[in-house]
Coordinates of C-alpha atoms in Angstrom, one line a residue:
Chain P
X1 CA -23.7 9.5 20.9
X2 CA -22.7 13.0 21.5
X3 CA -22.7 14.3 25.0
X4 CA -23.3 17.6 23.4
X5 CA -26.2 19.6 24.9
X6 CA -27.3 22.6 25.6
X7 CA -27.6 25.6 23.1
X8 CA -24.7 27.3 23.0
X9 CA -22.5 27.0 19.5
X10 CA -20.4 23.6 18.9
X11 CA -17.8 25.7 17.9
X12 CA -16.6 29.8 18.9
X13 CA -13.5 31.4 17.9
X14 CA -13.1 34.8 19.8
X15 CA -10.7 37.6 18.7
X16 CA -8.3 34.4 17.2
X17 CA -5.1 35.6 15.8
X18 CA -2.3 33.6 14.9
X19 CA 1.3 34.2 13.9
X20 CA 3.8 31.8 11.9
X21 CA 7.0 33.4 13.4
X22 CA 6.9 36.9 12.9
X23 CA 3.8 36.9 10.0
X24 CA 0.7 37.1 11.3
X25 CA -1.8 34.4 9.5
X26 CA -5.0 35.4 11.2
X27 CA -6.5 38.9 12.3
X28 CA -9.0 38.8 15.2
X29 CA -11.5 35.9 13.7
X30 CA -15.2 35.6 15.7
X31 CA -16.9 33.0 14.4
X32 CA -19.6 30.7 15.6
X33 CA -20.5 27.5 14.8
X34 CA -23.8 26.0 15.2
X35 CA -24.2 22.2 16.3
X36 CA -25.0 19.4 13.4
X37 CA -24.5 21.8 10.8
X38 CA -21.8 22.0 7.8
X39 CA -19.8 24.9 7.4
X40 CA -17.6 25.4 4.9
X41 CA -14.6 27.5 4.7
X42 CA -13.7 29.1 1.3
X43 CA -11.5 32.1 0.7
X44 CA -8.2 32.3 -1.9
X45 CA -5.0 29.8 -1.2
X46 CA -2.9 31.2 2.4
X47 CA -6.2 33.4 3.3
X48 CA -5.6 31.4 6.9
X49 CA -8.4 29.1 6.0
X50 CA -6.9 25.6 7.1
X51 CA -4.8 27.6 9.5
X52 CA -8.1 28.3 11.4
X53 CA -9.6 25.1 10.9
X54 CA -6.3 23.6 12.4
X55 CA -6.2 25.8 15.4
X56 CA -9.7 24.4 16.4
X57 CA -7.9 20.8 17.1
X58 CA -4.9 22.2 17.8
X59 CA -2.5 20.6 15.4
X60 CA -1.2 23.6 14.8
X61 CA 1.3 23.4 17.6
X62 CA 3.6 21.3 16.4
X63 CA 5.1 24.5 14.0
X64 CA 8.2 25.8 14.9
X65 CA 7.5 29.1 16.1
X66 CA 3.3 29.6 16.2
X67 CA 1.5 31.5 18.3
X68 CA -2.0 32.7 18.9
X69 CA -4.4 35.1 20.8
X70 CA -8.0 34.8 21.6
X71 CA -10.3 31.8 22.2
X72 CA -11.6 28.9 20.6
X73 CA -14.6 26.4 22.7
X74 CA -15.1 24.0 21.3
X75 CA -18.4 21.7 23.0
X76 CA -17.8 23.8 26.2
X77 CA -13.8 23.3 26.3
X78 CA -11.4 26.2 25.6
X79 CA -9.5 24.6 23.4
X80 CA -6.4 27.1 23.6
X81 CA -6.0 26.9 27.4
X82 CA -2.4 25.7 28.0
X83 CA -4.2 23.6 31.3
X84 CA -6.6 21.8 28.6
X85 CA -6.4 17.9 28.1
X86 CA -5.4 17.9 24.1
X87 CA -6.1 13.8 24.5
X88 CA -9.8 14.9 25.3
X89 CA -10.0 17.6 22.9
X90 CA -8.7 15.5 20.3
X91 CA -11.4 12.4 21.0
X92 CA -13.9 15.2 20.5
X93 CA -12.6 16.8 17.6
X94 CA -11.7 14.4 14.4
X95 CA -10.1 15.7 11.3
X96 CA -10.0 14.4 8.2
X97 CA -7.0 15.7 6.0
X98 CA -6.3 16.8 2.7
X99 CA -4.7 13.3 1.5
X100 CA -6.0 10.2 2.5
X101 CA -3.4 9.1 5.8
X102 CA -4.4 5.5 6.5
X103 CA -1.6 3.5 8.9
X104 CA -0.2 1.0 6.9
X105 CA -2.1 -1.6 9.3
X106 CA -5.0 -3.4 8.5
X107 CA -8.4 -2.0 7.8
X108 CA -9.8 -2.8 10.9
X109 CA -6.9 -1.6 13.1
X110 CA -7.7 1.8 11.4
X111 CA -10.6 2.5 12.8
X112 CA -10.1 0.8 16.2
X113 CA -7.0 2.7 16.6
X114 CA -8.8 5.7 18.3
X115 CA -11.3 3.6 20.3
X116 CA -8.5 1.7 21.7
X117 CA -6.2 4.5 22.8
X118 CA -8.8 6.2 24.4
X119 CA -10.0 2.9 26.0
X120 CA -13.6 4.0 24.6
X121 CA -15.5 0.4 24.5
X122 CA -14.0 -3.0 25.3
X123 CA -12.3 -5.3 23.6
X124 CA -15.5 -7.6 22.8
X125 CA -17.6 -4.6 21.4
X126 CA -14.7 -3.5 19.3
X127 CA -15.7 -5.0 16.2
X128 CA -18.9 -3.7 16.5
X129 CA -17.5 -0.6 16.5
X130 CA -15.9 -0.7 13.6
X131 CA -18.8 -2.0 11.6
X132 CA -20.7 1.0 12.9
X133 CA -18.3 3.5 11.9
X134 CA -17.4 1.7 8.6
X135 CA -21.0 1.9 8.0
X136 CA -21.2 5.3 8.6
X137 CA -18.5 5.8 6.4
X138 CA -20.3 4.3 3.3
X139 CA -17.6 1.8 3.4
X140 CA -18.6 -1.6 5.3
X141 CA -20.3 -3.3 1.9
X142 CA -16.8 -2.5 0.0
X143 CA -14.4 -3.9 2.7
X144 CA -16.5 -6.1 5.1
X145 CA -14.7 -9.4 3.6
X146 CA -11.5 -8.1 3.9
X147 CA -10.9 -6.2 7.2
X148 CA -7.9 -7.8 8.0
X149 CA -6.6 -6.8 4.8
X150 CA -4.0 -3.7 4.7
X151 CA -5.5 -0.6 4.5
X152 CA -2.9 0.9 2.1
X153 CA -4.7 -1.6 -1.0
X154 CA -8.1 0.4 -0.9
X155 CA -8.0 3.2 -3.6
X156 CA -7.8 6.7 -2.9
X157 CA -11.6 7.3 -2.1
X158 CA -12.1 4.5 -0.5
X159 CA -8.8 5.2 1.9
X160 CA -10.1 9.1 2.6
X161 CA -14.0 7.0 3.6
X162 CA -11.3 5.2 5.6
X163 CA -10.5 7.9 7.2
X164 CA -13.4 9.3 7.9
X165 CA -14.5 6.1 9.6
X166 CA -11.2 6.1 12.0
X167 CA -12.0 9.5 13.0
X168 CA -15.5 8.5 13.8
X169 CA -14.6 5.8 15.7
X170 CA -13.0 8.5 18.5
X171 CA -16.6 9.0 18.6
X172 CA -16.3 12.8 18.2
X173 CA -18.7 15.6 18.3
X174 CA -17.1 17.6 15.6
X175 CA -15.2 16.9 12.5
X176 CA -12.9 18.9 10.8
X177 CA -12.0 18.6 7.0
X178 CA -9.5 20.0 5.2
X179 CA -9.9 20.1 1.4
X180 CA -10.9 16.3 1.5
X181 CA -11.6 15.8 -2.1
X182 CA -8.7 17.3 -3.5
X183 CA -6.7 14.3 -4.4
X184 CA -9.7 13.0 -5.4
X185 CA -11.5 12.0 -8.5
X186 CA -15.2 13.4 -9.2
X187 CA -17.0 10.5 -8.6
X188 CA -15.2 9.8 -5.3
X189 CA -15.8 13.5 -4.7
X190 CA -19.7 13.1 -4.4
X191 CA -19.7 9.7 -2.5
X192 CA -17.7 11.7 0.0
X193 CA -20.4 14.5 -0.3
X194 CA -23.3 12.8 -0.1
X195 CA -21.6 10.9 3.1
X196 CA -20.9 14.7 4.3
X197 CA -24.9 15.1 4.5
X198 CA -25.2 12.1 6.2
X199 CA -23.6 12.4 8.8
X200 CA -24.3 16.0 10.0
X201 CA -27.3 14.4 11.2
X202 CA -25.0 13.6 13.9
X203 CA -22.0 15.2 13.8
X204 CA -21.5 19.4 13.9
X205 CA -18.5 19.6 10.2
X206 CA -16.4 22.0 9.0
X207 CA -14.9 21.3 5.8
X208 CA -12.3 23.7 4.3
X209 CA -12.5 23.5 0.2
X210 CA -11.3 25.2 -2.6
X211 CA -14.1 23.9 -4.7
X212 CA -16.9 26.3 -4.2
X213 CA -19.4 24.8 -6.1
X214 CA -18.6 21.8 -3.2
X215 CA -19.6 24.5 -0.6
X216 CA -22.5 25.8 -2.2
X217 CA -23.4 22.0 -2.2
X218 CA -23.3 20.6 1.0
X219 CA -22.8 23.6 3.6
X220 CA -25.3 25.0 5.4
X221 CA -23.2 28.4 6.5
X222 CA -20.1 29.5 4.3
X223 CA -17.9 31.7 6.1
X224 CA -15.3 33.8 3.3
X225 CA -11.6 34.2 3.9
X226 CA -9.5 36.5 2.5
X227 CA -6.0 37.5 3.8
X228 CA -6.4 36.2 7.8
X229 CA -9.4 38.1 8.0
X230 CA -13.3 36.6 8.1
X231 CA -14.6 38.7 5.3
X232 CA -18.5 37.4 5.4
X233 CA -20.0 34.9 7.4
X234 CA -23.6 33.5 6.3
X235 CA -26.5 30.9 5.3
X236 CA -24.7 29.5 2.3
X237 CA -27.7 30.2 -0.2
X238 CA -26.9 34.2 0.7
X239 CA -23.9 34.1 0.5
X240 CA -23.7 32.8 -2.8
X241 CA -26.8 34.3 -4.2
X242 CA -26.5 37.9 -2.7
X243 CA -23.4 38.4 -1.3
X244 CA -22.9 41.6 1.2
X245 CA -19.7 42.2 0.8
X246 CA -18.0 43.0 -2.3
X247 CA -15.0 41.0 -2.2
X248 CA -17.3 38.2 -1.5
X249 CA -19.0 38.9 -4.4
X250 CA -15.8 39.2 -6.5
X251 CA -14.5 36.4 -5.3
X252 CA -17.2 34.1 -5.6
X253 CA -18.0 35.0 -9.2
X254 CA -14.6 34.1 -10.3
X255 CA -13.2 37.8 -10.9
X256 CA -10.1 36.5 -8.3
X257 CA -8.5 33.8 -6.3
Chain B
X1 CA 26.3 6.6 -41.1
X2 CA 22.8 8.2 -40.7
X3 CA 22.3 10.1 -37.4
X4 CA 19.6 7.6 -35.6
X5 CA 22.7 4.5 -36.7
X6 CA 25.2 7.0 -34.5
X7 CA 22.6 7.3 -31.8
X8 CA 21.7 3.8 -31.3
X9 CA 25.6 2.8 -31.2
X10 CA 26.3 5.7 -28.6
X11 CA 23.8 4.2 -26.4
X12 CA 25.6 0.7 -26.9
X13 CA 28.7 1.9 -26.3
X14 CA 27.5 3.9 -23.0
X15 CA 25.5 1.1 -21.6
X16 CA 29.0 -1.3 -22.4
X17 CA 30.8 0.8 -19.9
X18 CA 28.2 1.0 -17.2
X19 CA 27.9 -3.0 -17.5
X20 CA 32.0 -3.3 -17.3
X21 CA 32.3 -0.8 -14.6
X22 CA 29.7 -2.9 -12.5
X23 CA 31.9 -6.2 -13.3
X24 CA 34.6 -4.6 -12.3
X25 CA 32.8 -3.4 -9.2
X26 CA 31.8 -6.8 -7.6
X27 CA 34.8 -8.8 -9.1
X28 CA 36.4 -8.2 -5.6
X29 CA 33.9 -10.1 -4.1
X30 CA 33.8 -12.8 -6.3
X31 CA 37.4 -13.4 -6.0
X32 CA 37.6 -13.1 -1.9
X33 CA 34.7 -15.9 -1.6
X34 CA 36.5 -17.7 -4.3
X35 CA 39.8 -17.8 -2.6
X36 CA 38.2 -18.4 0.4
X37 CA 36.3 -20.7 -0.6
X38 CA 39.0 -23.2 -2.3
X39 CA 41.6 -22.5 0.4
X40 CA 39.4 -22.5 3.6
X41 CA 36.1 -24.9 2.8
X42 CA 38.5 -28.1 2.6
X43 CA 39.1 -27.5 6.3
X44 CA 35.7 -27.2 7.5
X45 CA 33.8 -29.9 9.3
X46 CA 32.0 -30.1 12.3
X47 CA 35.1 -30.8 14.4
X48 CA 36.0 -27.1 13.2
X49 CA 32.7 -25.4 14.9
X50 CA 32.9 -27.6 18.0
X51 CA 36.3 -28.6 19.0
X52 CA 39.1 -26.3 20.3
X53 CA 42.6 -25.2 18.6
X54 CA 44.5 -28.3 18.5
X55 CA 48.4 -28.2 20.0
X56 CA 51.0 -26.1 17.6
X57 CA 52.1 -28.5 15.1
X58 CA 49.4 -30.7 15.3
X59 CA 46.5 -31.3 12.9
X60 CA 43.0 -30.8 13.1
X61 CA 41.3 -29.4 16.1
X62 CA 38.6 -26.0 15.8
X63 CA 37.8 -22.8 16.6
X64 CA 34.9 -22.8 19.0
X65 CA 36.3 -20.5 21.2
X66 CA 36.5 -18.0 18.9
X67 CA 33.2 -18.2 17.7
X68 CA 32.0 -18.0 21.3
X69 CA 34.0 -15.6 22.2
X70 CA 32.5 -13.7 19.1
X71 CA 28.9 -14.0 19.7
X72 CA 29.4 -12.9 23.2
X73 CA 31.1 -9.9 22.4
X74 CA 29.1 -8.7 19.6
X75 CA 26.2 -9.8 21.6
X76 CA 27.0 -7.8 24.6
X77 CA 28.0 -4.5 22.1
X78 CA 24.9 -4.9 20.6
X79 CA 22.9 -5.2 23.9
X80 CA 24.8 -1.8 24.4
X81 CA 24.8 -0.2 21.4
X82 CA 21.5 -0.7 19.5
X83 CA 19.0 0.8 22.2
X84 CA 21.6 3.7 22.5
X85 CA 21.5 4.0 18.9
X86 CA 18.1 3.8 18.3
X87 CA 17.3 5.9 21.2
X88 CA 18.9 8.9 20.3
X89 CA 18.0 7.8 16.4
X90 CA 14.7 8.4 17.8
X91 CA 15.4 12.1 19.4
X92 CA 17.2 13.4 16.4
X93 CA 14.2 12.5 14.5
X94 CA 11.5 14.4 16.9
X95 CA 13.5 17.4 17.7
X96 CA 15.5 17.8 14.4
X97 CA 16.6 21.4 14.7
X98 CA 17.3 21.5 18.5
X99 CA 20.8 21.9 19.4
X100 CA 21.4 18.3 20.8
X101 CA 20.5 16.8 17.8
X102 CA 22.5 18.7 15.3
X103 CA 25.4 18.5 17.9
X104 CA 24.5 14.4 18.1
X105 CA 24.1 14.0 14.1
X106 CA 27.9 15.9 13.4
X107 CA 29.5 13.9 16.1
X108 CA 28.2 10.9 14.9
X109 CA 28.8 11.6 11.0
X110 CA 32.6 12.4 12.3
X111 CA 32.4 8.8 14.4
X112 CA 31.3 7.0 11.2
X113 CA 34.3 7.9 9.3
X114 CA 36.8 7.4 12.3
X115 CA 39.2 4.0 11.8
X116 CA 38.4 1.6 13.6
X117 CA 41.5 1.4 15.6
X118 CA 41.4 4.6 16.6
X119 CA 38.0 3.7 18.1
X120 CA 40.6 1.0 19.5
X121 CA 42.9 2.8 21.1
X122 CA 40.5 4.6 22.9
X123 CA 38.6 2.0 24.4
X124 CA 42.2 1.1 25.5
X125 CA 43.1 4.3 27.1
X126 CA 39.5 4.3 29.3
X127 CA 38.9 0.9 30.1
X128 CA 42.2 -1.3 29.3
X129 CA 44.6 1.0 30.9
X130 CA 42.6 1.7 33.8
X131 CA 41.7 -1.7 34.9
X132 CA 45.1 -2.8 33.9
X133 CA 44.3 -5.7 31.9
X134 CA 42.5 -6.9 28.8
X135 CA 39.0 -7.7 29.0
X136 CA 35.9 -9.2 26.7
X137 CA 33.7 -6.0 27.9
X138 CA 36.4 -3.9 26.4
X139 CA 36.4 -5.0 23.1
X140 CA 31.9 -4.9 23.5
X141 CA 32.8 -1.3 24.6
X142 CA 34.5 -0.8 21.4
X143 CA 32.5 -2.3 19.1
X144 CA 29.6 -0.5 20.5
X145 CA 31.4 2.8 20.2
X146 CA 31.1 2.0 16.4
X147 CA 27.8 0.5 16.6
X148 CA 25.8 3.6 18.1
X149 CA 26.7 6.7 15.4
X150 CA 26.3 3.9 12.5
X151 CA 22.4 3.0 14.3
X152 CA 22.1 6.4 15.4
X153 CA 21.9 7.9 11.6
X154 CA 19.9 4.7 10.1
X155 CA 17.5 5.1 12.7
X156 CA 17.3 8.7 11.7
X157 CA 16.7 8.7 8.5
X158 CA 14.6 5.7 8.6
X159 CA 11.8 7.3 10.7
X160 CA 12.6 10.5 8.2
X161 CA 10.8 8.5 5.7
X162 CA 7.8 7.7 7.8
X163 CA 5.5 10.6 6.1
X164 CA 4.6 13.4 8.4
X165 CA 0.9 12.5 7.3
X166 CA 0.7 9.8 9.8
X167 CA 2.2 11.6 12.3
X168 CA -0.5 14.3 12.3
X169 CA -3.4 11.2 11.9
X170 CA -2.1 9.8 14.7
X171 CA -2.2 13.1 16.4
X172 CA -5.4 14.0 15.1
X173 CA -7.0 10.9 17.4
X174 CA -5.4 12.0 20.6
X175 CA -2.3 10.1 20.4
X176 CA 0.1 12.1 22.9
X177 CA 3.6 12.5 21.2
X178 CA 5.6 9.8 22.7
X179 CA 2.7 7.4 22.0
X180 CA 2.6 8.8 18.2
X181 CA 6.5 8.4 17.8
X182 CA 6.7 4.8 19.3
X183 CA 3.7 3.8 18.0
X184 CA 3.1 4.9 14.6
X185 CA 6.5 6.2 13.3
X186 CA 9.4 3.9 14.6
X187 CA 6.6 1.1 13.9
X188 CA 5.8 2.2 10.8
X189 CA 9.9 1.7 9.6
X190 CA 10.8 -1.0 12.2
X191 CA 11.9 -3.7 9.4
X192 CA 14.1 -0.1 8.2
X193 CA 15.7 0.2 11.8
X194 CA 15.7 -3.7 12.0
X195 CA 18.2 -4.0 8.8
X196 CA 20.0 -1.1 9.9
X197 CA 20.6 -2.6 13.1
X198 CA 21.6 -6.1 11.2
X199 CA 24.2 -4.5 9.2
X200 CA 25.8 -3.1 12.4
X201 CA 26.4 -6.1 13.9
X202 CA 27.5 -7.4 10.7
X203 CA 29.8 -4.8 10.6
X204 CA 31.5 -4.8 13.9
X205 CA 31.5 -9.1 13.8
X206 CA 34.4 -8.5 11.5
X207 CA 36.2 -5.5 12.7
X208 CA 39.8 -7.1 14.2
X209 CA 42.0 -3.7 15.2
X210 CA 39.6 -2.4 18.3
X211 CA 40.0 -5.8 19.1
X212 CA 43.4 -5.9 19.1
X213 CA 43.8 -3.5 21.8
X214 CA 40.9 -4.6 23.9
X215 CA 39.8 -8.1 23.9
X216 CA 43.5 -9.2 23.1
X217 CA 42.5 -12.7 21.7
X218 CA 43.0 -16.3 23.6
X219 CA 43.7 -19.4 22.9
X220 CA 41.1 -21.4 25.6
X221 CA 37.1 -21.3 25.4
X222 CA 36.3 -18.3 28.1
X223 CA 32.4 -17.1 28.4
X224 CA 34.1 -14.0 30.8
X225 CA 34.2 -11.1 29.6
X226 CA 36.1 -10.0 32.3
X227 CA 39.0 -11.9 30.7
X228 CA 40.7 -11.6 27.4
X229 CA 39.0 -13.8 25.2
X230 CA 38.9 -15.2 21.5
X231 CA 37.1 -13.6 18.6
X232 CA 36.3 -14.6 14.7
X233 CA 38.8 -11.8 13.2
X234 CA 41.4 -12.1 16.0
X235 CA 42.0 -15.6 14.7
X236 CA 42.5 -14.9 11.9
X237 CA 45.1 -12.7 12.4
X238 CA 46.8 -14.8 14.6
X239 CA 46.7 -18.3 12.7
X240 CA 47.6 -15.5 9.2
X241 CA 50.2 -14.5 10.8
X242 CA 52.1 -17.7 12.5
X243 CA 54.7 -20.1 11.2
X244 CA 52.9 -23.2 10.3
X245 CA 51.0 -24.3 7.4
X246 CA 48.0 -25.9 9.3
X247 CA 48.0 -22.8 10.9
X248 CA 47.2 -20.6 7.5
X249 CA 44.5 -23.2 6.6
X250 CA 42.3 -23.1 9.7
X251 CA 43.1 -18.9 8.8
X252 CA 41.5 -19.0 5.7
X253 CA 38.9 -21.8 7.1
X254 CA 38.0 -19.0 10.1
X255 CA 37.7 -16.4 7.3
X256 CA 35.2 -18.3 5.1
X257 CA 32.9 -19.1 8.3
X258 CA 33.3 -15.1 9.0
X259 CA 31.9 -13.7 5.4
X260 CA 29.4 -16.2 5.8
X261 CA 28.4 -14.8 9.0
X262 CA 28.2 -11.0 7.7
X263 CA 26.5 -13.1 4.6
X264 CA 23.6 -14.3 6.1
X265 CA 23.5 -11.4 8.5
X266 CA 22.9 -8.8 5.5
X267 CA 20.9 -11.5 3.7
X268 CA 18.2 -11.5 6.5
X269 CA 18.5 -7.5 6.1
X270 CA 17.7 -7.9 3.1
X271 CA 14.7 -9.9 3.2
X272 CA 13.4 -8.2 6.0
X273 CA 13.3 -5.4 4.3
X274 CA 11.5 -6.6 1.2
X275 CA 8.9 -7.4 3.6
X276 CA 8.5 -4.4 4.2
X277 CA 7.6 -3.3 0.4
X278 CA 5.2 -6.4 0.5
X279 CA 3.3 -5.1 3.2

């Protein structure tokens, strides 16, 4: 599935700043990001947390007035190069954002939409496609009698599976997340966790949460934000069991943020 | 009187007023289909939509030259006016804050409130005056003039609505922008810019001054736009305005079959837009 190979990281930010207009968001992040693994992202709210994580896919340039320094490659590509194909960078790069965004189309023009811009299997194989990914997604028993129904009648966990599906069916090599339980309830929540483990088998995630008990539960490396800087970047289990840096520490224990 | 009695009657009273002032509101419309209705439906018949003006004096005959004349102007304004509209509907909705747009959005906001017949007079002074004689395209050049601010701002603020959410999903799979726009946000609100587009060619089927200086009016069936040529509202004016009796009836006859066309016009608006909260 993934053309991925080699050893190098899936994902390496070098020196990565980043300015909104005249504030500057992030301060020289390195970061590497080992392939099928889950990272999470936790740090206080405007630490540059989903700032970063958007920079990795780019979407970042549609703000008025943002800039950035340094490098991200991502799967061998520099993702910041002004020469660099963001159609191609985008196929292999999903994201899945904060509130569930299905098109108000039908379920299964969802998740062909990628695969059909990007012209990835033919019109025959589609709705095999689709099945895959929805089954990937945990979704295909819930929805497979009704894929020509609009997407916008599924409930809110159901629509965020949704979305997970439509950015699988880009067939990426990473996906990004950003907070995608919070508009959802707890029980939705772990269905989308436990689909999280599931799928790193194959894909390399970074998931951005406020919810560190969700990082501590399905990361495998936690990298700590605080104020555009990368504070701490470890194995999960350290970093929330023995902590090297104090804010870290204080942070993590609930003493701010 | 207890204070909950007093409460309960100042809520009457309030929602009284609100129900009278909406009365009052569409009473106007009530009474111009009425009158229109039992002054002008008596002289409606077939003959009327398919037979020309009979000789002064004489009764019977039809207006199917203006009703021609009519759908080929506003058919020709719209050809004009609605992609222009839409178009840079489109632009001031992806680039917002540049200069053109907020240039494009005050000009068109000033255009919107403009008479009509000063939108008239200057179709005159470009295209009238310089070809030296009345024409069918002038009067589409007209109405189109008023067409593209009013299609220009529904556009607008239809795609507005269109949350920015999909925009960055659509993104987010590798949709280059134009792709994303067309694709995903003026589809998204297409039954939005459909209506909007509907009312502007309800609008400008019943505007009569621009037409007054431009297409001039006839009294023969003409498919030229080159020529001067008949229209729904010009009609009216005329046959309003002359000396005989049979004259006022097929008036108020042509002015009945006009509100019904802006009628059914911002009926299929409307439907087409409760579509849209269906799907």
């Amino acid at each position: 599935m993934t053309e991925a190979s080699g050893s190098g990281p899936a994902i390496e930010a070098r020196g990565f700043s980043f300015w909104y207009g005249p504030r500057q968001a992030l301060f020289g992040i390195d970061l590497a990001v080992a392939r099928r693994t889950v990272t999470a992202i936790i740090g206080p709210s405007g630490c540059g947390k989903s700032t970063f994580l958007r920079s990795i896919n780019r979407m970042n340039d549609l703000v008025p007035g943002a800039r950035y320094q340094g490098s991200i490659g991502v799967e061998g590509m520099a993702a910041l190069d002004r020469g660099t194909d963001m159609v191609t960078l985008r196929r292999r790069v999903g994201m899945v954002f904060q509130r569930p965004n299905p098109f108000p189309k039908s379920i299964f023009d969802n998740v062909a939409y990628g695969a059909k811009l990007n012209a990835l299997v033919s019109k025959r194989e589609l709705p095999d496609l689709v099945e895959q990914c929805l089954r990937q997604a945990a979704l295909w028993d819930e929805v497979k009698d009704r894929l020509a129904q609009p997407a916008t009648g599924l409930s809110g966990g159901q629509q965020q599976r949704l979305c997970i599906a439509r950015a699988l069916g880009n067939r990426p090599d990473v996906l990004l997340m950003d907070e995608p339980c919070s508009a959802l309830d707890p029980i939705a929540t772990q269905r989308i966790e436990e689909l999280i483990f599931e799928l790193k088998r194959q894909y390399t995630i970074v998931i951005v949460t406020h919810n560190m008990q969700q990082a501590a539960r399905v990361s495998d490396m936690t990298a700590f934000f605080e104020a555009g800087r990368l504070v701490e970047f470890g194995v999960t289990t350290q970093i929330f069991t023995a902590p090297k840096e104090t804010r870290t520490e204080a942070y993590i224990t609930g003493r701010f943020g | 009187m207890n204070r909950v009695v007093w409460r309960r009657w100042k809520s009457r009273i309030m929602v009284s007023l609100l129900i009278a002032s909406v009365l009052v509101a569409v009473a106007p419309l009530i009474l111009i289909l009425g009158t229109l209705i039992i002054r002008g439906a008596g002289s409606i018949n077939f003959d009327f939509f398919t037979r020309m003006p009979a000789p002064a004096g004489e009764a019977g005959g039809g207006v199917a030259h203006a009703i021609v004349g009519t759908l080929l102007m506003v058919g020709t304004a719209g050809l004009i006016g609605l992609p222009l509209g839409i178009g840079a509907g489109v632009f001031c909705s992806e680039f917002p804050r540049s200069k053109l747009a907020t240039t494009a959005r005050f000009v068109a906001d000033v255009m919107n409130g403009t008479p009509s017949i000063v939108i008239g007079v200057v179709a005159w002074t470009l295209i009238v005056a310089r070809q030296k004689h009345f024409s069918g395209f002038a009067g589409s050049a007209a109405l189109a003039m008023i067409m593209i601010p009013m299609v220009l701002r529904t556009t607008e603020e239809m795609i507005k609505l269109v949350p920015h959410s999909l925009r960055e999903a659509a993104l987010a799979l590798g949709y280059p922008r134009w792709r994303t726009s067309l694709s995903v946000m003026v589809r998204t609100c297409l039954p939005g810019i459909v209506t909007g587009s509907l009312l502007a060619i309800a609008r400008v089927a019943g505007e009569t001054a621009p037409l007054l200086f431009t297409a001039l009016g006839s009294q023969f069936m003409g498919t030229n736009l080159r020529q001067p040529i008949a229209a729904l509202p010009l009609t009216v004016f005329t046959y309003a305005t002359g000396p005989y009796d049979d004259w006022h009836r097929i008036a108020w006859a042509t002015a009945l079959v006009l509100i019904m066309v802006v009628l059914c016009l911002s009926l299929i608006a409307r439907l087409a837009t409760r579509q849209r909260f269906h799907d």
